Coordinates of C-alpha atoms in Angstrom, one line a residue:
X11 CA 5.8 -12.1 -22.3
X12 CA 6.6 -8.4 -22.7
X13 CA 9.1 -6.6 -20.5
X14 CA 6.5 -4.3 -18.9
X15 CA 4.5 -7.3 -17.5
X16 CA 7.7 -8.9 -16.3
X17 CA 8.7 -5.7 -14.5
X18 CA 5.3 -5.6 -12.7
X19 CA 5.8 -9.2 -11.6
X20 CA 9.3 -8.6 -10.3
X21 CA 8.2 -5.4 -8.6
X22 CA 5.7 -7.4 -6.6
X23 CA 8.5 -9.7 -5.3
X24 CA 11.2 -7.0 -4.6
X25 CA 9.9 -5.8 -1.3
X26 CA 10.2 -7.7 2.0
X27 CA 6.8 -6.4 3.1
X28 CA 5.2 -7.8 0.0
X29 CA 7.0 -11.1 0.6
X30 CA 5.5 -11.2 4.1
X31 CA 2.0 -10.5 2.7
X32 CA 2.4 -13.3 0.1
X33 CA 3.5 -15.7 2.9
X34 CA 0.4 -14.7 4.9
X35 CA -1.9 -15.4 1.9
X36 CA -0.4 -18.8 1.3
X37 CA -2.9 -20.2 3.9
X38 CA -5.9 -18.8 2.1
X39 CA -7.9 -15.7 1.5
X40 CA -7.5 -12.9 4.1
X41 CA -9.5 -9.8 4.9
X42 CA -7.6 -6.6 4.8
X43 CA -8.7 -6.0 8.4
X44 CA -7.0 -9.2 9.6
X45 CA -3.9 -8.4 7.5
X46 CA -3.7 -5.0 9.2
X47 CA -3.7 -6.6 12.6
X48 CA -1.2 -9.3 11.7
X49 CA 1.1 -7.2 9.6
X50 CA 1.1 -4.1 11.9
X51 CA 1.1 -1.4 9.2
X52 CA -1.1 1.5 8.5
X53 CA -4.1 1.1 6.1
X54 CA -2.5 3.3 3.4
X55 CA 0.7 1.3 3.5
X56 CA -1.2 -2.0 3.2
X57 CA -3.2 -0.5 0.3
X58 CA 0.0 0.5 -1.5
X59 CA 1.5 -3.0 -1.2
X60 CA -1.8 -4.6 -2.2
X61 CA -2.1 -2.5 -5.3
X62 CA 1.3 -3.5 -6.5
X63 CA 0.6 -7.2 -5.8
X64 CA -2.8 -7.0 -7.6
X65 CA -1.4 -5.1 -10.5
X66 CA 1.2 -7.9 -11.0
X67 CA -1.7 -10.4 -11.2
X68 CA -0.2 -12.5 -8.4
X69 CA -2.9 -11.5 -5.9
X70 CA -6.7 -11.1 -6.4
X71 CA -8.8 -8.7 -4.5
X72 CA -12.6 -8.8 -4.0
X73 CA -14.8 -6.3 -2.1
X74 CA -17.4 -7.6 0.4
X75 CA -19.2 -4.8 2.2
X76 CA -16.7 -2.3 3.4
X77 CA -13.8 -4.8 3.4
X78 CA -11.4 -6.1 0.8
X79 CA -10.4 -9.8 0.8
X80 CA -7.2 -10.9 -0.9
X81 CA -5.9 -14.2 -2.1
X82 CA -3.1 -15.6 -4.3
X83 CA -4.1 -16.1 -7.9
X84 CA -3.2 -19.6 -9.1
X85 CA -3.1 -18.2 -12.6
X86 CA -1.0 -15.2 -11.6
X87 CA 1.4 -17.5 -9.7
X88 CA 1.8 -19.6 -12.9
X89 CA 2.5 -16.6 -15.0
X90 CA 5.2 -15.4 -12.5
X91 CA 6.8 -18.9 -12.6
X92 CA 6.7 -18.9 -16.4
X93 CA 8.3 -15.4 -16.4
X94 CA 11.3 -16.6 -14.3
X95 CA 11.5 -19.7 -16.5
X96 CA 11.5 -17.6 -19.7
X97 CA 14.2 -15.3 -18.4
X98 CA 16.5 -18.1 -17.1
X99 CA 16.3 -20.7 -19.9
X100 CA 18.2 -20.8 -23.1
X101 CA 16.1 -19.7 -26.2
X102 CA 14.6 -22.5 -28.2
X103 CA 15.6 -23.0 -31.8

């Protein structure tokens, strides 16, 4: 995995607000409107955090009507776990 992709993954995890968002999403897909109520932040702040999480591949977003719905990507979570494993294990060979 290249360093740029790794940096995007770590950026997603390096903010306590994004950690809270990920914890919220563990129970399943959430509408941004519900997240705004639970998280108690402004819409622009939530959008900023969601962009970073989506750019990392860890979170998926889908638009339905005027609302966005977010969920944790199983594939993105595996890539993040593989990233940590790659950085913390001895090279093979």
